[in-house]
Tab-separated table of C-alpha atoms and ligand atoms in Angstrom:
chain	number	residue	atom	x	y	z
A	175	MET	CA	13.519	-10.829	-2.696
A	176	ASP	CA	12.146	-11.389	0.785
A	177	HIS	CA	13.149	-13.067	4.029
A	178	PHE	CA	10.577	-15.882	4.128
A	179	LEU	CA	12.436	-19.093	3.315
A	180	TYR	CA	12.328	-22.775	4.204
A	181	ARG	CA	15.037	-23.999	6.542
A	182	ASP	CA	15.309	-27.739	7.067
A	183	GLY	CA	11.770	-28.121	5.789
A	184	ALA	CA	10.129	-25.423	7.919
A	185	LEU	CA	9.087	-21.944	6.792
A	186	PHE	CA	10.871	-19.114	8.568
A	187	ALA	CA	10.396	-15.358	8.795
A	188	GLU	CA	14.007	-14.177	9.038
A	189	ASP	CA	15.349	-16.344	11.910
A	190	VAL	CA	12.002	-17.213	13.489
A	191	ALA	CA	10.024	-20.355	12.628
A	192	ILE	CA	6.478	-19.527	11.505
A	193	ALA	CA	5.192	-22.518	13.500
A	194	GLU	CA	6.653	-20.999	16.662
A	195	ILE	CA	4.758	-17.727	16.112
A	196	ALA	CA	1.576	-19.672	15.344
A	197	LYS	CA	1.910	-21.511	18.643
A	198	ALA	CA	2.320	-18.226	20.512
A	199	VAL	CA	-0.427	-16.107	18.889
A	200	GLY	CA	-2.845	-18.601	17.271
A	201	THR	CA	-4.059	-18.450	13.674
A	202	PRO	CA	-4.824	-16.660	11.471
A	203	PHE	CA	-2.273	-13.850	11.742
A	204	TYR	CA	-0.122	-11.504	9.675
A	205	VAL	CA	3.647	-11.559	10.016
A	206	TYR	CA	6.034	-8.923	8.642
A	207	SER	CA	9.798	-8.961	8.136
A	208	THR	CA	11.782	-5.912	9.242
A	209	ALA	CA	14.693	-6.801	6.935
A	210	THR	CA	12.403	-6.972	3.891
A	211	LEU	CA	10.674	-3.678	4.714
A	212	LEU	CA	14.024	-1.922	5.067
A	213	ARG	CA	15.492	-3.577	2.004
A	214	HIS	CA	12.623	-2.382	-0.187
A	215	PHE	CA	12.739	1.147	1.211
A	216	ARG	CA	16.487	1.340	0.548
A	217	LEU	CA	16.097	0.038	-3.014
A	218	PHE	CA	13.947	3.075	-3.794
A	219	ASP	CA	16.224	5.414	-1.902
A	220	GLU	CA	19.234	4.142	-3.876
A	221	ALA	CA	17.343	4.202	-7.178
A	222	LEU	CA	17.102	7.998	-6.857
A	223	ASP	CA	20.723	8.444	-5.772
A	224	GLY	CA	22.271	11.592	-7.167
A	225	MET	CA	18.935	13.445	-7.338
A	226	GLU	CA	17.626	15.398	-4.379
A	227	HIS	CA	14.758	13.190	-3.222
A	228	LEU	CA	12.488	11.890	-0.492
A	229	VAL	CA	10.807	8.473	-0.465
A	230	CYS	CA	7.391	8.986	1.129
A	231	TYR	CA	5.985	5.569	2.061
A	232	ALA	CA	2.288	5.403	1.067
A	233	MET	CA	1.106	4.221	4.447
A	234	LYS	CA	-2.345	3.168	3.318
A	235	ALA	CA	-0.635	-0.076	2.208
A	236	ASN	CA	0.189	-0.997	5.813
A	237	SER	CA	-0.183	1.568	8.573
A	238	ASN	CA	0.696	-0.407	11.668
A	239	GLN	CA	2.609	1.907	14.028
A	240	ALA	CA	5.539	-0.514	14.290
A	241	VAL	CA	5.854	-0.720	10.494
A	242	LEU	CA	5.743	3.085	10.273
A	243	GLN	CA	8.391	3.505	12.965
A	244	THR	CA	10.647	0.952	11.294
A	245	LEU	CA	10.540	2.946	8.045
A	246	ALA	CA	10.580	6.380	9.692
A	247	GLN	CA	13.756	5.480	11.598
A	248	ALA	CA	15.358	4.575	8.254
A	249	GLY	CA	14.548	8.075	6.971
A	250	ALA	CA	11.270	7.556	5.136
A	251	GLY	CA	8.720	10.314	4.730
A	252	MET	CA	5.037	9.381	4.622
A	253	ASP	CA	2.259	9.867	2.098
A	254	VAL	CA	-1.046	10.113	3.977
A	255	VAL	CA	-4.605	10.176	2.641
A	256	SER	CA	-6.641	11.004	5.750
A	257	GLY	CA	-6.499	12.813	9.076
A	258	GLY	CA	-6.199	9.431	10.764
A	259	GLU	CA	-3.157	8.542	8.692
A	260	TYR	CA	-1.657	11.965	9.390
A	261	LEU	CA	-1.999	11.357	13.135
A	262	ARG	CA	-0.572	7.832	12.774
A	263	ALA	CA	2.477	9.262	10.970
A	264	LYS	CA	2.951	11.861	13.703
A	265	ALA	CA	2.531	9.205	16.403
A	266	ALA	CA	5.259	7.150	14.701
A	267	GLY	CA	7.617	10.105	15.079
A	268	VAL	CA	7.510	11.413	11.508
A	269	PRO	CA	7.941	15.197	11.526
A	270	GLY	CA	5.409	17.297	9.592
A	271	GLU	CA	8.035	18.347	7.056
A	272	ARG	CA	8.257	14.706	5.944
A	273	ILE	CA	4.502	14.167	5.511
A	274	VAL	CA	2.673	14.758	2.222
A	275	PHE	CA	-1.122	14.802	2.176
A	276	SER	CA	-2.830	13.194	-0.858
A	277	GLY	CA	-6.446	12.294	-1.602
A	278	VAL	CA	-9.497	13.665	-3.430
A	279	GLY	CA	-11.685	14.353	-0.408
A	280	LYS	CA	-9.683	16.179	2.241
A	281	THR	CA	-12.083	17.825	4.686
A	282	ARG	CA	-11.662	21.218	6.386
A	283	GLU	CA	-10.965	19.399	9.651
A	284	GLU	CA	-8.235	17.262	8.089
A	285	ILE	CA	-6.647	20.235	6.331
A	286	THR	CA	-6.640	22.310	9.508
A	287	LEU	CA	-5.164	19.417	11.492
A	288	ALA	CA	-2.257	19.145	9.046
A	289	LEU	CA	-1.705	22.912	8.795
A	290	LYS	CA	-1.491	23.162	12.572
A	291	GLY	CA	0.678	20.071	13.003
A	292	GLY	CA	3.051	20.839	10.122
A	293	ILE	CA	3.066	19.479	6.593
A	294	ARG	CA	5.532	19.097	3.737
A	295	GLN	CA	2.880	19.748	1.120
A	296	PHE	CA	-0.705	19.111	0.129
A	297	ASN	CA	-1.231	17.358	-3.181
A	298	VAL	CA	-4.350	19.221	-4.315
A	299	GLU	CA	-6.786	17.315	-6.509
A	300	SER	CA	-9.459	19.867	-7.511
A	301	GLU	CA	-10.358	23.556	-7.690
A	302	PRO	CA	-12.924	23.363	-4.846
A	303	GLU	CA	-10.285	21.754	-2.618
A	304	MET	CA	-7.868	24.532	-3.546
A	305	LEU	CA	-10.359	27.170	-2.379
A	306	VAL	CA	-11.030	25.391	0.919
A	307	LEU	CA	-7.303	24.945	1.536
A	308	ASP	CA	-6.719	28.645	0.833
A	309	ALA	CA	-9.476	29.625	3.265
A	310	CYS	CA	-8.184	27.300	6.002
A	311	ALA	CA	-4.617	28.585	5.606
A	312	GLN	CA	-5.702	32.217	5.698
A	313	ALA	CA	-7.826	31.596	8.779
A	314	LEU	CA	-4.723	30.292	10.544
A	315	GLY	CA	-2.494	33.052	9.120
A	316	VAL	CA	-0.198	30.597	7.327
A	317	THR	CA	0.494	29.612	3.739
A	318	ALA	CA	-0.017	26.049	2.579
A	319	PRO	CA	2.674	24.539	0.334
A	320	ILE	CA	0.961	22.741	-2.544
A	321	THR	CA	1.465	20.722	-5.637
A	322	ILE	CA	-1.471	20.111	-7.952
A	323	ARG	CA	-2.160	16.544	-8.986
A	324	VAL	CA	-2.466	16.370	-12.739
A	325	ASN	CA	-4.131	13.518	-14.551
A	326	PRO	CA	-1.888	12.746	-17.533
A	327	ASP	CA	-4.470	10.537	-19.292
A	328	VAL	CA	-2.233	7.510	-19.714
A	329	ASP	CA	-3.297	3.896	-19.504
A	330	ALA	CA	-1.515	2.268	-16.567
A	331	LYS	CA	-2.535	-1.187	-17.853
A	332	THR	CA	-3.519	-2.421	-14.419
A	333	HIS	CA	-6.737	-3.626	-12.724
A	334	ALA	CA	-9.583	-1.112	-13.321
A	335	LYS	CA	-10.162	-0.596	-9.571
A	336	ILE	CA	-6.586	0.611	-9.027
A	337	ALA	CA	-5.960	2.584	-12.252
A	338	THR	CA	-6.029	6.317	-11.530
A	339	GLY	CA	-4.355	8.093	-14.430
A	340	LYS	CA	-7.032	7.988	-17.145
A	341	SER	CA	-9.280	10.986	-17.766
A	342	GLU	CA	-12.344	8.978	-16.660
A	343	ASN	CA	-10.877	8.461	-13.147
A	344	LYS	CA	-11.816	10.753	-10.238
A	345	PHE	CA	-8.216	11.766	-9.528
A	346	GLY	CA	-6.406	15.045	-10.191
A	347	ILE	CA	-7.154	17.716	-12.758
A	348	PRO	CA	-6.890	17.084	-16.501
A	349	ILE	CA	-3.387	17.989	-17.622
A	350	ALA	CA	-4.869	20.106	-20.423
A	351	LYS	CA	-6.421	22.397	-17.772
A	352	ALA	CA	-3.263	22.643	-15.689
A	353	ARG	CA	-2.118	26.123	-16.795
A	354	GLU	CA	-5.473	27.644	-15.916
A	355	VAL	CA	-5.654	25.936	-12.511
A	356	TYR	CA	-2.061	26.872	-11.641
A	357	ARG	CA	-2.881	30.504	-12.511
A	358	MET	CA	-5.866	30.350	-10.138
A	359	ALA	CA	-3.717	28.820	-7.398
A	360	ALA	CA	-1.005	31.462	-7.757
A	361	ASP	CA	-3.601	34.168	-7.135
A	362	LEU	CA	-4.720	32.647	-3.822
A	363	PRO	CA	-2.763	34.254	-0.955
A	364	GLY	CA	-3.067	31.242	1.349
A	365	LEU	CA	-1.282	28.933	-1.088
A	366	ASP	CA	2.369	28.528	-2.010
A	367	VAL	CA	2.619	26.657	-5.311
A	368	ILE	CA	5.815	24.597	-5.258
A	369	GLY	CA	5.404	21.713	-7.652
A	370	ILE	CA	3.489	19.092	-9.602
A	371	ASP	CA	2.046	15.763	-8.461
A	372	VAL	CA	1.096	12.714	-10.510
A	373	HIS	CA	0.078	9.149	-9.567
A	374	ILE	CA	-1.240	6.921	-12.317
A	375	GLY	CA	-2.233	3.736	-10.510
A	376	SER	CA	-1.150	0.735	-8.521
A	377	GLN	CA	0.421	-2.655	-9.296
A	378	LEU	CA	2.005	-1.400	-12.548
A	379	THR	CA	4.109	-4.097	-14.176
A	380	ASP	CA	5.389	-2.039	-17.080
A	381	LEU	CA	7.542	1.119	-17.045
A	382	GLU	CA	6.127	2.520	-20.275
A	383	PRO	CA	3.080	4.237	-18.680
A	384	TYR	CA	5.465	5.907	-16.197
A	385	ARG	CA	7.674	7.098	-19.036
A	386	GLN	CA	4.663	8.547	-20.868
A	387	ALA	CA	3.312	10.258	-17.745
A	388	TYR	CA	6.688	11.668	-16.677
A	389	GLU	CA	7.419	13.025	-20.151
A	390	LYS	CA	4.150	14.941	-19.898
A	391	VAL	CA	5.146	16.188	-16.435
A	392	ALA	CA	8.518	17.362	-17.812
A	393	GLU	CA	6.811	19.326	-20.547
A	394	LEU	CA	4.332	20.792	-18.075
A	395	THR	CA	7.177	21.824	-15.755
A	396	GLN	CA	8.742	23.901	-18.544
A	397	THR	CA	5.390	25.425	-19.495
A	398	LEU	CA	4.499	26.360	-15.930
A	399	ARG	CA	7.956	27.804	-15.326
A	400	SER	CA	7.588	29.983	-18.402
A	401	ASP	CA	4.236	31.109	-16.964
A	402	GLY	CA	6.177	32.315	-13.919
A	403	HIS	CA	5.518	29.481	-11.430
A	404	ASN	CA	8.360	28.313	-9.226
A	405	ILE	CA	8.168	24.566	-9.887
A	406	LYS	CA	10.837	23.023	-7.686
A	407	ARG	CA	9.379	19.712	-6.505
A	408	LEU	CA	7.907	16.810	-8.479
A	409	ASP	CA	5.868	14.180	-6.641
A	410	LEU	CA	5.746	11.145	-8.913
A	411	GLY	CA	3.349	8.936	-6.962
A	412	GLY	CA	3.751	5.235	-6.296
A	413	GLY	CA	2.360	2.165	-7.931
A	414	LEU	CA	5.284	-0.009	-8.922
A	415	GLY	CA	4.010	-3.601	-8.962
A	416	ILE	CA	5.272	-6.672	-7.137
A	417	PRO	CA	5.482	-10.313	-8.256
A	418	TYR	CA	2.393	-11.918	-6.697
A	419	ALA	CA	2.987	-15.227	-8.479
A	420	ARG	CA	6.462	-16.684	-8.539
A	421	SER	CA	5.694	-18.194	-11.917
A	422	ASN	CA	5.052	-14.807	-13.570
A	423	ALA	CA	7.626	-12.569	-15.183
A	424	ALA	CA	9.109	-10.254	-12.554
A	425	PRO	CA	7.895	-6.624	-12.716
A	426	PRO	CA	10.475	-3.844	-13.183
A	427	LEU	CA	12.899	-3.157	-10.342
A	428	PRO	CA	13.098	0.138	-8.447
A	429	MET	CA	16.512	0.702	-10.067
A	430	ASP	CA	14.965	0.587	-13.567
A	431	TYR	CA	12.153	2.836	-12.408
A	432	GLY	CA	14.739	5.283	-11.060
A	433	GLN	CA	16.376	5.322	-14.477
A	434	VAL	CA	13.063	6.341	-16.083
A	435	VAL	CA	12.808	9.194	-13.571
A	436	ARG	CA	16.368	10.282	-14.359
A	437	ASP	CA	15.823	10.051	-18.144
A	438	THR	CA	12.560	11.973	-18.205
A	439	LEU	CA	12.952	14.491	-15.363
A	440	GLY	CA	16.606	14.534	-14.289
A	441	HIS	CA	17.436	17.622	-16.350
A	442	LEU	CA	14.891	19.851	-14.574
A	443	GLY	CA	16.789	20.294	-11.302
A	444	CYS	CA	13.681	19.502	-9.251
A	445	GLU	CA	13.531	17.708	-5.938
A	446	ILE	CA	11.929	14.301	-6.560
A	447	GLU	CA	9.383	12.670	-4.288
A	448	ILE	CA	7.989	9.179	-4.758
A	449	GLU	CA	5.186	7.424	-2.859
A	450	PRO	CA	5.639	3.655	-3.034
A	451	GLY	CA	3.388	1.580	-0.793
A	452	ARG	CA	2.856	-1.910	-2.156
A	453	LEU	CA	6.460	-2.500	-3.214
A	454	ILE	CA	7.744	-1.653	0.254
A	455	ALA	CA	5.231	-3.634	2.320
A	456	GLY	CA	3.700	-6.236	-0.016
A	457	ASN	CA	6.351	-8.912	-0.096
A	458	ALA	CA	7.387	-8.081	3.468
A	459	GLY	CA	4.316	-9.859	4.848
A	460	LEU	CA	2.596	-13.232	5.012
A	461	MET	CA	-0.837	-14.209	6.246
A	462	ILE	CA	-0.698	-17.518	8.088
A	463	SER	CA	-3.795	-19.663	8.294
A	464	GLU	CA	-4.673	-23.165	9.498
A	465	VAL	CA	-6.555	-25.822	7.552
A	466	ILE	CA	-9.856	-26.558	9.315
A	467	TYR	CA	-11.268	-29.167	6.943
A	468	VAL	CA	-10.525	-30.822	3.653
A	469	LYS	CA	-13.939	-31.305	2.069
A	470	GLU	CA	-14.839	-33.553	-0.836
A	471	GLY	CA	-17.314	-31.800	-3.151
A	472	GLU	CA	-18.931	-32.946	-6.373
A	473	GLY	CA	-15.918	-33.475	-8.591
A	474	ARG	CA	-13.797	-31.013	-6.641
A	475	GLU	CA	-12.048	-30.716	-3.323
A	476	PHE	CA	-12.098	-27.751	-0.955
A	477	LEU	CA	-9.396	-26.677	1.445
A	478	ILE	CA	-11.304	-24.788	4.156
A	479	LEU	CA	-9.067	-22.400	6.121
A	480	ASP	CA	-9.566	-20.405	9.317
A	481	GLY	CA	-8.573	-17.237	7.404
A	482	ALA	CA	-11.242	-15.580	5.266
A	483	MET	CA	-12.121	-12.695	2.976
A	484	ASN	CA	-12.580	-10.384	5.971
A	485	ASP	CA	-8.914	-10.958	6.864
A	486	LEU	CA	-7.518	-10.673	3.311
A	487	ILE	CA	-9.970	-9.223	0.827
A	488	ARG	CA	-7.726	-8.835	-2.211
A	489	PRO	CA	-8.768	-12.064	-3.989
A	490	ALA	CA	-12.485	-11.260	-3.557
A	491	MET	CA	-12.134	-7.574	-4.393
A	492	TYR	CA	-9.520	-7.462	-7.156
A	493	GLU	CA	-9.446	-11.078	-8.360
A	494	ALA	CA	-5.942	-10.964	-6.926
A	495	HIS	CA	-3.599	-13.933	-6.926
A	496	HIS	CA	-1.602	-14.857	-3.823
A	497	ASP	CA	0.832	-17.730	-3.808
A	498	ILE	CA	-0.215	-20.071	-0.984
A	499	ILE	CA	2.457	-22.391	0.361
A	500	PRO	CA	2.534	-24.988	3.152
A	501	VAL	CA	4.455	-23.981	6.275
A	502	VAL	CA	6.008	-27.467	6.311
A	503	GLU	CA	7.954	-27.802	3.067
A	504	PRO	CA	6.487	-30.542	0.872
A	505	ALA	CA	8.758	-33.466	0.057
A	506	VAL	CA	10.629	-33.186	-3.235
A	507	GLY	CA	8.408	-34.662	-5.942
A	508	ALA	CA	5.284	-34.699	-3.704
A	509	GLU	CA	2.139	-35.070	-5.829
A	510	GLN	CA	0.128	-31.886	-6.428
A	511	ARG	CA	-3.643	-31.855	-6.836
A	512	PRO	CA	-5.979	-29.029	-7.906
A	513	ILE	CA	-8.095	-27.794	-4.990
A	514	ASP	CA	-10.310	-24.790	-4.208
A	515	ILE	CA	-8.955	-22.806	-1.260
A	516	VAL	CA	-11.726	-21.048	0.691
A	517	GLY	CA	-12.527	-19.372	3.998
A	518	PRO	CA	-15.459	-19.981	6.361
A	519	VAL	CA	-17.405	-16.771	5.537
A	520	CYS	CA	-20.934	-17.311	4.223
A	521	GLU	CA	-20.338	-16.018	0.694
A	522	SER	CA	-19.094	-17.745	-2.421
A	523	GLY	CA	-16.842	-14.708	-2.854
A	524	ASP	CA	-14.863	-16.012	0.100
A	525	THR	CA	-12.603	-17.957	-2.234
A	526	PHE	CA	-8.854	-17.406	-2.234
A	527	ALA	CA	-8.026	-19.640	-5.203
A	528	LYS	CA	-9.787	-22.036	-7.543
A	529	GLN	CA	-8.265	-25.312	-8.691
A	530	ARG	CA	-4.881	-24.351	-7.243
A	531	LEU	CA	-2.250	-27.089	-7.440
A	532	MET	CA	-1.324	-27.961	-3.855
A	533	PRO	CA	0.571	-30.774	-2.173
A	534	PRO	CA	-1.461	-32.978	0.190
A	535	LEU	CA	-2.664	-31.080	3.277
A	536	SER	CA	-4.873	-32.059	6.177
A	537	ALA	CA	-6.688	-30.449	9.089
A	538	GLY	CA	-4.302	-28.679	11.439
A	539	ASP	CA	-1.674	-27.942	8.791
A	540	LEU	CA	-0.544	-24.337	8.351
A	541	VAL	CA	-0.378	-22.451	5.065
A	542	ALA	CA	1.192	-19.089	4.236
A	543	PHE	CA	-0.263	-16.510	1.856
A	544	ARG	CA	2.695	-14.772	0.292
A	545	SER	CA	2.757	-11.060	-0.667
A	546	ALA	CA	0.184	-10.182	1.994
A	547	GLY	CA	2.003	-7.270	3.658
A	548	ALA	CA	0.266	-4.537	1.642
A	549	TYR	CA	-3.495	-3.927	1.444
A	550	GLY	CA	-3.998	-6.921	3.755
A	551	ALA	CA	-4.432	-6.059	7.435
A	552	VAL	CA	-5.417	-2.473	6.605
A	553	MET	CA	-8.401	-3.651	4.552
A	554	SER	CA	-9.542	-6.290	7.031
A	555	SER	CA	-12.860	-6.176	8.855
A	556	GLU	CA	-14.822	-8.128	11.435
A	557	TYR	CA	-17.438	-9.395	8.972
A	558	ASN	CA	-19.139	-12.540	10.286
A	559	SER	CA	-18.023	-11.343	13.761
A	560	ARG	CA	-14.545	-12.654	13.188
A	561	PRO	CA	-12.207	-10.546	15.376
A	562	LEU	CA	-9.425	-8.654	13.532
A	563	ILE	CA	-6.440	-10.943	13.260
A	564	PRO	CA	-3.160	-10.069	14.989
A	565	GLU	CA	-0.089	-8.611	13.328
A	566	VAL	CA	3.411	-9.746	14.250
A	567	LEU	CA	6.740	-8.119	13.397
A	568	VAL	CA	9.941	-10.141	13.145
A	569	ARG	CA	13.452	-8.767	13.419
A	570	SER	CA	16.237	-11.362	13.084
A	571	ASP	CA	15.505	-13.933	15.816
A	572	GLN	CA	12.963	-11.791	17.680
A	573	PHE	CA	9.257	-11.364	17.156
A	574	ALA	CA	6.614	-9.151	18.736
A	575	VAL	CA	2.841	-8.831	18.475
A	576	ILE	CA	2.291	-5.348	17.030
A	577	ARG	CA	-1.513	-5.506	17.060
A	578	ALA	CA	-3.192	-7.993	19.349
A	579	ARG	CA	-6.267	-10.016	18.459
A	580	PRO	CA	-9.264	-8.534	20.282
A	581	THR	CA	-11.165	-10.938	22.524
A	582	PHE	CA	-14.751	-11.759	21.567
A	583	ASP	CA	-15.797	-9.734	24.581
A	584	GLU	CA	-13.873	-6.655	23.417
A	585	MET	CA	-15.391	-6.992	19.972
A	586	ILE	CA	-18.947	-7.220	21.286
A	587	LYS	CA	-18.506	-4.416	23.839
A	588	ARG	CA	-17.622	-1.930	21.096
A	589	ASP	CA	-21.341	-1.756	20.354
A	590	THR	CA	-23.497	0.233	22.746
A	591	ILE	CA	-27.164	-0.216	23.573
A	592	PRO	CA	-29.554	2.758	23.379
A	593	SER	CA	-31.531	3.645	26.515
A	594	TRP	CA	-34.845	2.374	25.084
A	595	LEU	CA	-33.699	-1.238	24.950
B	896	LIG	C1	-2.266	4.329	-3.297
B	896	LIG	C2	-1.387	5.473	-3.584
B	896	LIG	C3	0.003	5.317	-3.592
B	896	LIG	C4	0.685	3.993	-3.371
B	896	LIG	O1	0.440	3.064	-4.374
B	896	LIG	P1	1.206	1.654	-4.343
B	896	LIG	O2	0.655	0.917	-5.494
B	896	LIG	O3	0.873	1.009	-3.046
B	896	LIG	O4	2.656	1.934	-4.482
B	896	LIG	C5	0.786	6.440	-3.788
B	896	LIG	N1	0.233	7.660	-3.999
B	896	LIG	C6	-1.108	7.848	-3.996
B	896	LIG	C7	-1.647	9.198	-4.217
B	896	LIG	C8	-1.957	6.771	-3.787
B	896	LIG	O5	-3.275	6.958	-3.802
């Protein structure tokens, strides 16, 4: 459920008309709903009720400072995957003890930054990383709390580019090697081994892979405990999918996911951490774009928008589907025609949808891409010298620009000219 609904024929974000925001900031732009962000965070929080837990929002999904502060004020921790994200979390007021650091390529600089600034735990992904972390911690005279990310070798049944839990993926250590790696870690004086981490992929629409992975984690917990390790925290990753197309079957709800966690791991007495990103931010955002032209091609029509692949890359990169709806509600029974929906970038890949059934639209009309709050703005670029599009946050009847559109001048002045020119 989200808070983007038609009222008297006009699309609203909470109590603000989308057309009003478009008039104020120009198109294209992203708009997020505070109520939806908070609702999704609380669904996860409630799903783990009765177990000691922390929901660490995976901020790579949407790391705008205003989005982070909204969630941090509701009690969210953060899952970060770079020094930049760590500093963003800190800047949003998240204390170190609520920040977990994930990722396969943490550098010495990033590790040292987090050790100095305070960290809940590092989710370690390899033996070489473990050694670097140990050295950094010892150099600072501290111990680094760690979990080790294990790769449970389960098929998450999602898009290949966002599956992470098979043995051929670059993530974590093979679960079969876990005992040996935990033994190594326990011998390193700079490390404090506190738990296990697992994350099997993104946009999962089935709970079965989670059940399989978490059963393996439960078994590993017992094994490692009998080896003498104090396993007290389980980080279960993120990845629960969202309904990108209203016509598709709805993916599992956080409540059902929570039940899987309870069933598989509830008996272990561990503190549970989860790292949802997409499910918190995805359906809390729209991208709004204006129709520039309707073009008649050979046997097909094209809807050419002012938004493009540089603004929202998911269709080009993951063959992702986004529902695209007119900002003015079509009349009941309005005819629908198949049309290709494209952006102005000079690549055929700049196609949002092929032969999508749409009501009649003409130049100047606004459309909304649904489910654009996660992996949208954060993956945007200025390809074709199209300035980054603004982000807007709505709360009830208020809205605010939370990242302004740079001027052309600002964009150009970011480059500098060497002395020989
Ligand atoms: C990307 C990622 C997440 C979040 O995944 P979502 O599909 O957005 O929920 C969580 N944990 C780790 C380690 C990740 O890499």
